[in-house]
mmCIF file of C-alpha atoms and ligand atoms in Angstrom:
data_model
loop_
_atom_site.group_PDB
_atom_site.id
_atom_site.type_symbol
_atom_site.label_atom_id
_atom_site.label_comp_id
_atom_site.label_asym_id
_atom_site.label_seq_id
_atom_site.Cartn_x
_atom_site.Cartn_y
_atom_site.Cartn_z
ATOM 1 C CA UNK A 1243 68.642 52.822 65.869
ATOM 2 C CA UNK A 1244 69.559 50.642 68.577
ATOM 3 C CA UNK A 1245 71.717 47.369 67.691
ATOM 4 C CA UNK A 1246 69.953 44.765 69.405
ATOM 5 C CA UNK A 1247 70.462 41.394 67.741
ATOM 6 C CA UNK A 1248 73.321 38.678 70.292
ATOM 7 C CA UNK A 1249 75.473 37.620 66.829
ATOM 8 C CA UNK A 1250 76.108 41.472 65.715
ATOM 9 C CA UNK A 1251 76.545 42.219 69.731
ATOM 10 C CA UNK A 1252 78.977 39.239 69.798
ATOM 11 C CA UNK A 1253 80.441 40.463 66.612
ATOM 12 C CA UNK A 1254 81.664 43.847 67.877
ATOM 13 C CA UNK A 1255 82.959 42.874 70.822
ATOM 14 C CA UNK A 1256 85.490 40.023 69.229
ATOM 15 C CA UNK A 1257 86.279 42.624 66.257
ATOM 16 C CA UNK A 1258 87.028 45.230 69.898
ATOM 17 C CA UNK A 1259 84.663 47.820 68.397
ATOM 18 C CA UNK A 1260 83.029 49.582 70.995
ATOM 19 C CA UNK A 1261 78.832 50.269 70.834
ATOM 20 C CA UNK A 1262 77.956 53.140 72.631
ATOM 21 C CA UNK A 1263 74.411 53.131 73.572
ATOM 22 C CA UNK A 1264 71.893 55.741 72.507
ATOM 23 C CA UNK A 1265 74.986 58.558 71.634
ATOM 24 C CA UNK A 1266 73.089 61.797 71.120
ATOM 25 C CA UNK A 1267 74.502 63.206 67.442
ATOM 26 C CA UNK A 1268 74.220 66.635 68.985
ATOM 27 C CA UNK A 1269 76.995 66.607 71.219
ATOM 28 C CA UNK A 1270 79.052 64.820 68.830
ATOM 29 C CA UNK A 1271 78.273 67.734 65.661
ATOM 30 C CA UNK A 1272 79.630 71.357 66.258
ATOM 31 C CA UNK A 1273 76.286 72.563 65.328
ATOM 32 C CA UNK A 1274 74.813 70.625 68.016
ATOM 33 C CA UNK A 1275 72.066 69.455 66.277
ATOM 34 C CA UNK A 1276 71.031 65.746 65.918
ATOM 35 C CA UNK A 1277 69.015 62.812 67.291
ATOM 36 C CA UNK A 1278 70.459 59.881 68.986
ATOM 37 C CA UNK A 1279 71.494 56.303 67.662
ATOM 38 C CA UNK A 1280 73.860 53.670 68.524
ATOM 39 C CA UNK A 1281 77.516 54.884 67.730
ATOM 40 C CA UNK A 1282 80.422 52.307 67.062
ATOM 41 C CA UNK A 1283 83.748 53.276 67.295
ATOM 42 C CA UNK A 1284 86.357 51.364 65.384
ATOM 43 C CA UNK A 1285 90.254 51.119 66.795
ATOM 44 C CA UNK A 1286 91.611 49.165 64.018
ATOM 45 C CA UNK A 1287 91.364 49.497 60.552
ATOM 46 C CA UNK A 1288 91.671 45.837 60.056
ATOM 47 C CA UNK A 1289 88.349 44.923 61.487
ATOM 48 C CA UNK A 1290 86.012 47.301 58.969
ATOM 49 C CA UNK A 1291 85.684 44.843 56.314
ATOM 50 C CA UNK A 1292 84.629 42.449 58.821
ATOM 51 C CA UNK A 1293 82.913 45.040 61.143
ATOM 52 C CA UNK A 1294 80.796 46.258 57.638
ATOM 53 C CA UNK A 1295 80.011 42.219 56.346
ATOM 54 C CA UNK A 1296 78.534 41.786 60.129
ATOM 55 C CA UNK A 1297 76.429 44.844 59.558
ATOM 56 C CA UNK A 1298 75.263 44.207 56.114
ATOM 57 C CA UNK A 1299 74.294 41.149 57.009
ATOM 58 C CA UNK A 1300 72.381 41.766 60.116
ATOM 59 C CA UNK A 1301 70.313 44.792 58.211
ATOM 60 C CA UNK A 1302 72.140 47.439 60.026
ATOM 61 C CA UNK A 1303 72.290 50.649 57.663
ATOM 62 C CA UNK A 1304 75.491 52.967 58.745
ATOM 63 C CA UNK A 1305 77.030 55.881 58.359
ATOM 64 C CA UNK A 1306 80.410 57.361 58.856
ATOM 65 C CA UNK A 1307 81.127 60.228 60.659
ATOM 66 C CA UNK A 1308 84.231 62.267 61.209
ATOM 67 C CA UNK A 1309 84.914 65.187 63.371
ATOM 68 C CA UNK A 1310 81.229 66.629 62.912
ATOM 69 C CA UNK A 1311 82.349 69.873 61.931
ATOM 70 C CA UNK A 1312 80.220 70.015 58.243
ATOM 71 C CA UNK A 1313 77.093 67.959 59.185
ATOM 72 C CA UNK A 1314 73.453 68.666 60.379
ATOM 73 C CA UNK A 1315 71.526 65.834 61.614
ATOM 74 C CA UNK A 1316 68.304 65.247 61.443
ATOM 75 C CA UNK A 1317 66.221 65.134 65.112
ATOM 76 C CA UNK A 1318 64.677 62.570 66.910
ATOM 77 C CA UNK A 1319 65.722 58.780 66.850
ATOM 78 C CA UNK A 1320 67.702 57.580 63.874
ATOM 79 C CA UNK A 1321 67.212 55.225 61.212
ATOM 80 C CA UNK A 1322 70.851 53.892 61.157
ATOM 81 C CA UNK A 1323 73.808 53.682 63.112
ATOM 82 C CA UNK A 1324 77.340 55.478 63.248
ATOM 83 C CA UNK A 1325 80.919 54.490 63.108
ATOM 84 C CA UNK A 1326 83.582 56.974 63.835
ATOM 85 C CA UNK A 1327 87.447 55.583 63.785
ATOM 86 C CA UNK A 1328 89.878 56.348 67.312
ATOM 87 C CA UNK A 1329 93.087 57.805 66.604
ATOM 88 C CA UNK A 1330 96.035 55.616 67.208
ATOM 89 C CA UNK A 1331 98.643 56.492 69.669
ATOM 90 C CA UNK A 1332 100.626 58.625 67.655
ATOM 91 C CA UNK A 1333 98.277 59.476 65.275
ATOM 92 C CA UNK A 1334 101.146 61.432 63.150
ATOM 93 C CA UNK A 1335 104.077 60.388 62.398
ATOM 94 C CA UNK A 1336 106.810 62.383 60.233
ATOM 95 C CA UNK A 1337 109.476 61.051 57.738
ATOM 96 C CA UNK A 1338 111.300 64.032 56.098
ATOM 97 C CA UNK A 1339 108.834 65.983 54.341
ATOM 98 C CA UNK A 1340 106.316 63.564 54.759
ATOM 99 C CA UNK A 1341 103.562 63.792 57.463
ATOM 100 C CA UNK A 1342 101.742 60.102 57.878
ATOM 101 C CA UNK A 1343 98.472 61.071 59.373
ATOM 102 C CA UNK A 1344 95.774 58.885 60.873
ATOM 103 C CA UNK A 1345 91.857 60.069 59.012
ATOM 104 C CA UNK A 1346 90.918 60.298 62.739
ATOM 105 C CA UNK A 1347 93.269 62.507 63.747
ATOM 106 C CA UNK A 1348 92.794 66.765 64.644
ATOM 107 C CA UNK A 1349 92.848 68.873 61.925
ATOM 108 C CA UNK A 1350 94.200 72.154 63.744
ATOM 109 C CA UNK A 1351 96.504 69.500 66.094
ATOM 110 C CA UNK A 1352 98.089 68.060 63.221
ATOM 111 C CA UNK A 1353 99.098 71.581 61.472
ATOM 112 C CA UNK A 1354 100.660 72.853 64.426
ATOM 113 C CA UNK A 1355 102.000 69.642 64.798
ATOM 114 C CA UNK A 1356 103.849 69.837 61.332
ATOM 115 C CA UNK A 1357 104.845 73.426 61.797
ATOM 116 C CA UNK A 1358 106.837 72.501 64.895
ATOM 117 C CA UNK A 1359 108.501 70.302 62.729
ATOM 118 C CA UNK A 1360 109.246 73.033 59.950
ATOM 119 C CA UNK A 1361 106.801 71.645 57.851
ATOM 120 C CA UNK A 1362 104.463 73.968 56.427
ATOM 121 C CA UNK A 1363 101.925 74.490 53.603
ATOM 122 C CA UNK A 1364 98.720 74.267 55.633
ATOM 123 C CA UNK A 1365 98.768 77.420 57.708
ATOM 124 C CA UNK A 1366 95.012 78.511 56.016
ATOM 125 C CA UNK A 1367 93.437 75.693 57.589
ATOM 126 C CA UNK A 1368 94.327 77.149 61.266
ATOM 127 C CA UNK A 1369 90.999 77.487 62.841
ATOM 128 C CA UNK A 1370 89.108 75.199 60.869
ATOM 129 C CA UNK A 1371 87.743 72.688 62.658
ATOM 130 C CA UNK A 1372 87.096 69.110 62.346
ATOM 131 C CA UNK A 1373 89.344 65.405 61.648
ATOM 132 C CA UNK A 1374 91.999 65.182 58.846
ATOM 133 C CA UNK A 1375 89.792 62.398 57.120
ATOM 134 C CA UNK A 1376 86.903 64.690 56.805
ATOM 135 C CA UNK A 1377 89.434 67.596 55.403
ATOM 136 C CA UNK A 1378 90.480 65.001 53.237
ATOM 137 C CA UNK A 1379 86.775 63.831 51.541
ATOM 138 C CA UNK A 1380 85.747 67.517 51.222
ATOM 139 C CA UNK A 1381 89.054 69.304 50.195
ATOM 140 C CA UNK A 1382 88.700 71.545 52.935
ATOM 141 C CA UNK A 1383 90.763 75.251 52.316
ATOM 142 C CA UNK A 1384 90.726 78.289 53.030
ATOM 143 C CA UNK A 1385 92.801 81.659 52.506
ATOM 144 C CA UNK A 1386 94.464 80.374 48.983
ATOM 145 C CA UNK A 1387 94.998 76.777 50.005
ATOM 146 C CA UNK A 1388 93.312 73.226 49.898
ATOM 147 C CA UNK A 1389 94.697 70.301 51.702
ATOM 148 C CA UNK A 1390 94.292 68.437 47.897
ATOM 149 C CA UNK A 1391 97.544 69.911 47.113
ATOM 150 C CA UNK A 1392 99.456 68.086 49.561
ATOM 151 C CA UNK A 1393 98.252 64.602 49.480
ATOM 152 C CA UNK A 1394 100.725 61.766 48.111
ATOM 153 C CA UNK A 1395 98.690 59.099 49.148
ATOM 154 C CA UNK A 1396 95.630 57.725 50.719
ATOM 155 C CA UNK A 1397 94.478 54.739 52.545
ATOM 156 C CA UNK A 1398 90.964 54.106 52.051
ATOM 157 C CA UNK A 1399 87.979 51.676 53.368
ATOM 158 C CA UNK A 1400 86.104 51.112 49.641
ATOM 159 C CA UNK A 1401 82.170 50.491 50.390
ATOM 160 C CA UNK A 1402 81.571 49.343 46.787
ATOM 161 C CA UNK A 1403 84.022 47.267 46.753
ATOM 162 C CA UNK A 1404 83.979 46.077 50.560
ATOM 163 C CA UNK A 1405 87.647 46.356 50.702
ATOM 164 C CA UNK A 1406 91.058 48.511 52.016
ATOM 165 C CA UNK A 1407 92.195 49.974 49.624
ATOM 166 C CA UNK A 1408 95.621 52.532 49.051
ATOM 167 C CA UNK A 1409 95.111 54.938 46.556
ATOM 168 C CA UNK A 1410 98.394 57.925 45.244
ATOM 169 C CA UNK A 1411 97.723 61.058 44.963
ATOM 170 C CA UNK A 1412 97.474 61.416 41.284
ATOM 171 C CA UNK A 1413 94.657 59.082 41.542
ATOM 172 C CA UNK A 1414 92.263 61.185 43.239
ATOM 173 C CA UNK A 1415 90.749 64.430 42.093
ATOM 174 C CA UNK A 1416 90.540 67.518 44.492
ATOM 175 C CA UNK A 1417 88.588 70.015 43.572
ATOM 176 C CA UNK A 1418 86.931 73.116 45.281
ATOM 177 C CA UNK A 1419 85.344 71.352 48.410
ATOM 178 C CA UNK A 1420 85.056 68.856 46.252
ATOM 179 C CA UNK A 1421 86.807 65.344 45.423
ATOM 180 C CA UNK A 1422 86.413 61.649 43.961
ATOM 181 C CA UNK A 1423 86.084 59.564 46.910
ATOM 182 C CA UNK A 1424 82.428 58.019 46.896
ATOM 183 C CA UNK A 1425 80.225 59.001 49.470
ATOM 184 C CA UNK A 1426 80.399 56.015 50.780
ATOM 185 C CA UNK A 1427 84.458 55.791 50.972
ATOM 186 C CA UNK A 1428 85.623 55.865 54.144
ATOM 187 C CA UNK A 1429 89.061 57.609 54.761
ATOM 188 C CA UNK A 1430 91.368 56.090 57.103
ATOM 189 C CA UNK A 1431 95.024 57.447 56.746
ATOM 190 C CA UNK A 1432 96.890 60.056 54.588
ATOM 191 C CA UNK A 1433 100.505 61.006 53.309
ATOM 192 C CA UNK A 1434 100.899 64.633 53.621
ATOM 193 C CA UNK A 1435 104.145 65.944 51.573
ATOM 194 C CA UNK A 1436 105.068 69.155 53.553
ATOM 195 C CA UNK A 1437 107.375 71.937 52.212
ATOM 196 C CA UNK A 1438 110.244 72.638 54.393
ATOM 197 C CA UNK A 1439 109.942 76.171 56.301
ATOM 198 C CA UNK A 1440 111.500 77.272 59.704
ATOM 199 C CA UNK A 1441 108.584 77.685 62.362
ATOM 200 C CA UNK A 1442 108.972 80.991 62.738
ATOM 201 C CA UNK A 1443 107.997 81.290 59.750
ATOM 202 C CA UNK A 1444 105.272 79.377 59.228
ATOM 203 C CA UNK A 1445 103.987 80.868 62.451
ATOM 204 C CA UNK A 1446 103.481 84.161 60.807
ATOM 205 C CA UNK A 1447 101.378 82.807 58.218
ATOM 206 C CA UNK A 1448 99.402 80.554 60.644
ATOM 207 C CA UNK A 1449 98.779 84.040 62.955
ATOM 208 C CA UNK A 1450 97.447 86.257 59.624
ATOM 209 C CA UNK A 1451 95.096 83.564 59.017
ATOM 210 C CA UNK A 1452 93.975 83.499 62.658
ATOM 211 C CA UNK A 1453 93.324 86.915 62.446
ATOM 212 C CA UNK A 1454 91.345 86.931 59.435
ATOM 213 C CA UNK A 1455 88.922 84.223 60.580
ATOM 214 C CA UNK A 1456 88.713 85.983 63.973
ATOM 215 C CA UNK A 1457 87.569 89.165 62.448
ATOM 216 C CA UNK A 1458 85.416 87.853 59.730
ATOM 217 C CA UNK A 1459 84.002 84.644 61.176
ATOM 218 C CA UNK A 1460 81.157 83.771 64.586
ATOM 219 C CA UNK A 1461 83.962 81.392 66.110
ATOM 220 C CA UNK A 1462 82.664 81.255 69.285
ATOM 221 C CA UNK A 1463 79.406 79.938 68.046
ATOM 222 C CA UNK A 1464 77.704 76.816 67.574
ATOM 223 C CA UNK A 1465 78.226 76.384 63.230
ATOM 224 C CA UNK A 1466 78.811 73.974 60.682
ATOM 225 C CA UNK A 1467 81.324 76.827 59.167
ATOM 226 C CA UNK A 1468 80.143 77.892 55.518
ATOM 227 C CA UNK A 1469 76.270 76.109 54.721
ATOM 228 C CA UNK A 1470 76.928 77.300 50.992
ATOM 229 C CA UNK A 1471 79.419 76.706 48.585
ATOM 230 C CA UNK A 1472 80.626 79.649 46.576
ATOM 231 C CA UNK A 1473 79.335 79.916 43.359
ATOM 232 C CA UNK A 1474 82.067 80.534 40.607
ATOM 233 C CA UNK A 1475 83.356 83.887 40.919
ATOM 234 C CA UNK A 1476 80.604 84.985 43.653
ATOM 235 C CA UNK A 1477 80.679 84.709 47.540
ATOM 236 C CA UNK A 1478 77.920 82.939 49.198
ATOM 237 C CA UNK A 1479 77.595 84.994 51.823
ATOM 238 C CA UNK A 1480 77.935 88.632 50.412
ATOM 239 C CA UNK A 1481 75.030 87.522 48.321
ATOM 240 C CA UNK A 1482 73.242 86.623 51.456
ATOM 241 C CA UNK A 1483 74.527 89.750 53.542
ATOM 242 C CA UNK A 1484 73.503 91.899 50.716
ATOM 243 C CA UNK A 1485 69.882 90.656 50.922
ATOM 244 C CA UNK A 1486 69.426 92.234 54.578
ATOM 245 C CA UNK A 1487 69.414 88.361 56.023
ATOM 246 C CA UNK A 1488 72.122 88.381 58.568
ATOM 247 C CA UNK A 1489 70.176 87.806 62.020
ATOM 248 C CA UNK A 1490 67.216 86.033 59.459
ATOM 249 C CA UNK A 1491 66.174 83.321 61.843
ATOM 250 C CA UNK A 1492 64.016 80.318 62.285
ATOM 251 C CA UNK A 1493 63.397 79.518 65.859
ATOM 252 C CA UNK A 1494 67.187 79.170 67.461
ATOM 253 C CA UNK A 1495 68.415 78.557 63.287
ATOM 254 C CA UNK A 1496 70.110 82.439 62.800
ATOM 255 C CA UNK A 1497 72.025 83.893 59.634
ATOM 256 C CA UNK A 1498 75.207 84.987 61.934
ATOM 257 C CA UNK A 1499 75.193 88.613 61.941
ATOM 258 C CA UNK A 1500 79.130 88.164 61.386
ATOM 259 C CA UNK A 1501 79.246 86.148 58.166
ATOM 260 C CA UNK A 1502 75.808 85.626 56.548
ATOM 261 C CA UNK A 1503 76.988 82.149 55.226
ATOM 262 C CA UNK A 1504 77.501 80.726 58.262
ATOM 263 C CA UNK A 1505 74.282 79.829 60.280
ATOM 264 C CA UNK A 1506 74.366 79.373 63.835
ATOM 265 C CA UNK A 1507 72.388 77.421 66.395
ATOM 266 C CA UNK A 1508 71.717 80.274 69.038
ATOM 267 C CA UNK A 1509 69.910 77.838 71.607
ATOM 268 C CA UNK A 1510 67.857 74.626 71.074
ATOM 269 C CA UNK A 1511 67.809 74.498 66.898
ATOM 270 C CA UNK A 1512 66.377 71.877 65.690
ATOM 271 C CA UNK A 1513 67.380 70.049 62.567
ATOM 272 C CA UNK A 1514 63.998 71.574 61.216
ATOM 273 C CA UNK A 1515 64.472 74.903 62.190
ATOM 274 C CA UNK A 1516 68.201 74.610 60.432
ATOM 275 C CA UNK A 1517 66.860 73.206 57.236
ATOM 276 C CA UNK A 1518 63.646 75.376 56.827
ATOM 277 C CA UNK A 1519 66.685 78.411 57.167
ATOM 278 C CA UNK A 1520 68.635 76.542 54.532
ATOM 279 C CA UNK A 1521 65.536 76.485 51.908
ATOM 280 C CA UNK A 1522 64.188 79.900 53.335
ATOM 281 C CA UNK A 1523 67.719 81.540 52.760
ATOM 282 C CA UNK A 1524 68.464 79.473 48.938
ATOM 283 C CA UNK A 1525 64.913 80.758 47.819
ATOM 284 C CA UNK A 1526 65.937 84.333 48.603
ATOM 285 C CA UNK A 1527 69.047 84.067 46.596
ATOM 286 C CA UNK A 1528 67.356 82.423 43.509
ATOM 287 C CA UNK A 1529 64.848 84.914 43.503
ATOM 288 C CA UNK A 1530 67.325 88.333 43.682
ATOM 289 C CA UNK A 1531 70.203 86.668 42.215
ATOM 290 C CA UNK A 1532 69.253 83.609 39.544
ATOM 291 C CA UNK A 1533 71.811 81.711 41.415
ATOM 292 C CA UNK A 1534 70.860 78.403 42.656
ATOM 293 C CA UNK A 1535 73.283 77.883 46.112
ATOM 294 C CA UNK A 1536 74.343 74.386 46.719
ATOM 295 C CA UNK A 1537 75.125 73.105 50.502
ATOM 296 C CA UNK A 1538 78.377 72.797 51.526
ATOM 297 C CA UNK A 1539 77.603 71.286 54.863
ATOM 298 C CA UNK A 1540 76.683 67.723 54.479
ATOM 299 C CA UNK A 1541 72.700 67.121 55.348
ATOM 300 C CA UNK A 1542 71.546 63.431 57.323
ATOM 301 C CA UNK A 1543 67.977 64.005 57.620
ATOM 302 C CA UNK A 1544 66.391 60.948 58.560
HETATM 303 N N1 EPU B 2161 81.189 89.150 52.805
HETATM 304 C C1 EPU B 2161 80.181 90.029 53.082
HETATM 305 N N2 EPU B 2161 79.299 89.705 54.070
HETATM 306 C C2 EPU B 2161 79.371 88.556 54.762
HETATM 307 C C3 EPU B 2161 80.405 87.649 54.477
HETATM 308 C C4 EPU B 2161 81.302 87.968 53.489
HETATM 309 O O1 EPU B 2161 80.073 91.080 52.469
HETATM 310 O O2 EPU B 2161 78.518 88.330 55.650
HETATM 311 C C5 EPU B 2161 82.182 89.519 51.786
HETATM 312 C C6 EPU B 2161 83.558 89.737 52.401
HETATM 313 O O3 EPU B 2161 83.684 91.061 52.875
HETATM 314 C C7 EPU B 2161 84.474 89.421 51.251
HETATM 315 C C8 EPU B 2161 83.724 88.365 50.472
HETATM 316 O O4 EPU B 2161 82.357 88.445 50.876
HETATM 317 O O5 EPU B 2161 84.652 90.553 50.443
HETATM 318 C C9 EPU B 2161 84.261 86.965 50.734
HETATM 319 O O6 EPU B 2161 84.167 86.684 52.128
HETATM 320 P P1 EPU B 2161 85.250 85.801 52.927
HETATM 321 O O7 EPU B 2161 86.623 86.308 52.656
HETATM 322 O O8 EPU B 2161 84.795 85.655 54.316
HETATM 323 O O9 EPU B 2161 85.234 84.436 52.188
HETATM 324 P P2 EPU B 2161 84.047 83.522 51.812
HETATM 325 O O10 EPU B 2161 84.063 83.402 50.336
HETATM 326 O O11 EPU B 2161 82.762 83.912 52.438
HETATM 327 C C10 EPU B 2161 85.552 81.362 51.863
HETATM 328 C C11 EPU B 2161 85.314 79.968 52.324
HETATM 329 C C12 EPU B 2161 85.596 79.843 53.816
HETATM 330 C C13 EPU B 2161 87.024 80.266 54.092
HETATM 331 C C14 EPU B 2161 87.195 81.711 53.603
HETATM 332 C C15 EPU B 2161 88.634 82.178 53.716
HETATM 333 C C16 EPU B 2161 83.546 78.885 51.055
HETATM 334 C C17 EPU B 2161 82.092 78.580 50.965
HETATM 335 N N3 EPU B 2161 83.928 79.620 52.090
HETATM 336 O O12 EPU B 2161 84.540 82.152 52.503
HETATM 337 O O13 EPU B 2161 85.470 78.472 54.160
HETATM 338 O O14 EPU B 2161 87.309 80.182 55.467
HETATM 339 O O15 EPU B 2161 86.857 81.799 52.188
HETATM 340 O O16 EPU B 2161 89.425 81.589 52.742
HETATM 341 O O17 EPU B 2161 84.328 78.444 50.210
HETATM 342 C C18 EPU B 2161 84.011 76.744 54.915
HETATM 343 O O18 EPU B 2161 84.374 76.108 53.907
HETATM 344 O O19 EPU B 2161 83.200 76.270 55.746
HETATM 345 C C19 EPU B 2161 84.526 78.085 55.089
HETATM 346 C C20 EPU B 2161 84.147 78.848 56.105
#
């Protein structure tokens, strides 16, 4: 969708939001999957309310996107536009054992950038990649851990509501890869309280981790990381390996032949391709195992 109309073109440009053109989604989503559309990027939070009323008004639909790291996109041109927040210089800033984090900041950056600092608790998310906000909406963990755990408090951009809100941690649920921000909620800053831990230290737990993911994991690959959630007490992708599928492809779509629940774009995948291995790959599983998978990764098909 390409923004068009003088008063929302005005709008932007006295709110400093900067409209980038016809940004491919593709190079902006790990996968690289995705058709193009106009892409706004927001440096202050201030200005969404307004930013969001000039939208509305001008019958501009929108999405938000964070790092990219969980999303396939649909192809071709699409039907709304995107706004993605810029990190602020510094986009973490520490107080004792808390970690004040901007939603647009580096996931992997800002847990090195904490261990440095003794501060530890997140060494399973090492590796994974994608923004803090989008860790944040999904309650992104691995190897024991969830970032839930952590949070004191979070500042928030409230769709339904049209308004910034600041929400404690008790407030909010976490649950696996799960939590109860609306979809439409858009996550602008968190308080991370960090146990205390020498580096060393923490640096032993962030390496074991590394390992792990390295061995079990197609990191060198385009992915979206896991397409399935696990169903209670079952693994996704066991259930998957187990059913011969690993290298199961439709056209560049592929079942990595390292972890069957992550799929990889092995050339020029289409958002097609990706989806029809999504549906393909669920049927299977209902079939042998009575177990209806749910996506993990987030789908914006046009
Ligand atoms: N397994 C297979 N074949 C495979 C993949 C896994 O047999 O192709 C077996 C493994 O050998 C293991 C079991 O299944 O016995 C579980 O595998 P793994 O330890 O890799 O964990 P997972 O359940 O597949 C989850 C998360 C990952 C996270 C790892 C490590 C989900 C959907 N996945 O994977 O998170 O990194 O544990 O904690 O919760 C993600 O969320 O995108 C993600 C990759």
């Amino acid at each position: 969708m390409r923004i068009s109309d003088p008063k929302i073109l005005g709008g932007l440009a006295k709110l400093d939001v900067e409209l980038r053109q016809g940004t491919s989604l593709a190079e902006l989503t790990s996968l690289g999957i995705g058709g193009t559309t106009d892409l706004l990027r927001i440096k202050k939070h201030e200005s969404i309310p307004c930013l969001l009323r000039l939208l509305d008004d001008g019958g501009v639909p929108h999405k938000f996107l964070g790092g990219g790291s969980n999303l396939l996109v649909g192809d071709s041109e699409l039907p709304w536009v995107v706004l993605q927040l810029v990190a602020p210089e510094p986009d973490i800033v520490l107080e004792g054992n808390l970690a004040h984090v901007d939603a647009a900041a580096d996931l992997g950056r800002t847990v090195t950038y904490c261990a440095k600092n003794d501060l530890g608790g997140m060494e399973g998310l090492i590796g994974v990649p994608g923004t803090v906000g989008g860790a944040l909406r999904m309650n992104a963990g691995a190897y024991g851990m969830q970032i839930g755990t952590y949070v004191r408090e979070v500042k928030l951009y409230r769709a339904a509501e049209r308004k910034l809100e600041t929400l404690r941690g008790h407030q909010i649920s976490f649950e696996y890869r799960h939590t109860s921000f609306a979809p439409d909620d858009m996550m602008l800053s968190v308080t991370l309280e960090l146990p205390s831990n020498p580096f060393h230290e923490i640096l032993k737990g962030i390496r074991i981790c590394n390992e792990k993911r390295r061995a079990s994991q197609p990191l060198g690959q385009k992915s979206a990381g896991c397409i399935f959630k696990n169903p209670p007490g079952a693994s996704a992708g066991r259930m998957i390996d187990e059913l011969g599928l690993k290298g199961h492809s439709f056209g560049d779509a592929r079942v990595s032949d390292r972890h069957a629940n992550f799929f990889v774009n092995a050339g020029k995948a289409s958002a097609k391709d990706m989806l029809a291995l999504i549906a393909d790959v669920r049927e299977r599983v209902q079939k042998a195992f009575g177990v209806e998978l749910e996506n993990e990764v987030v789908v914006w098909n046009a």
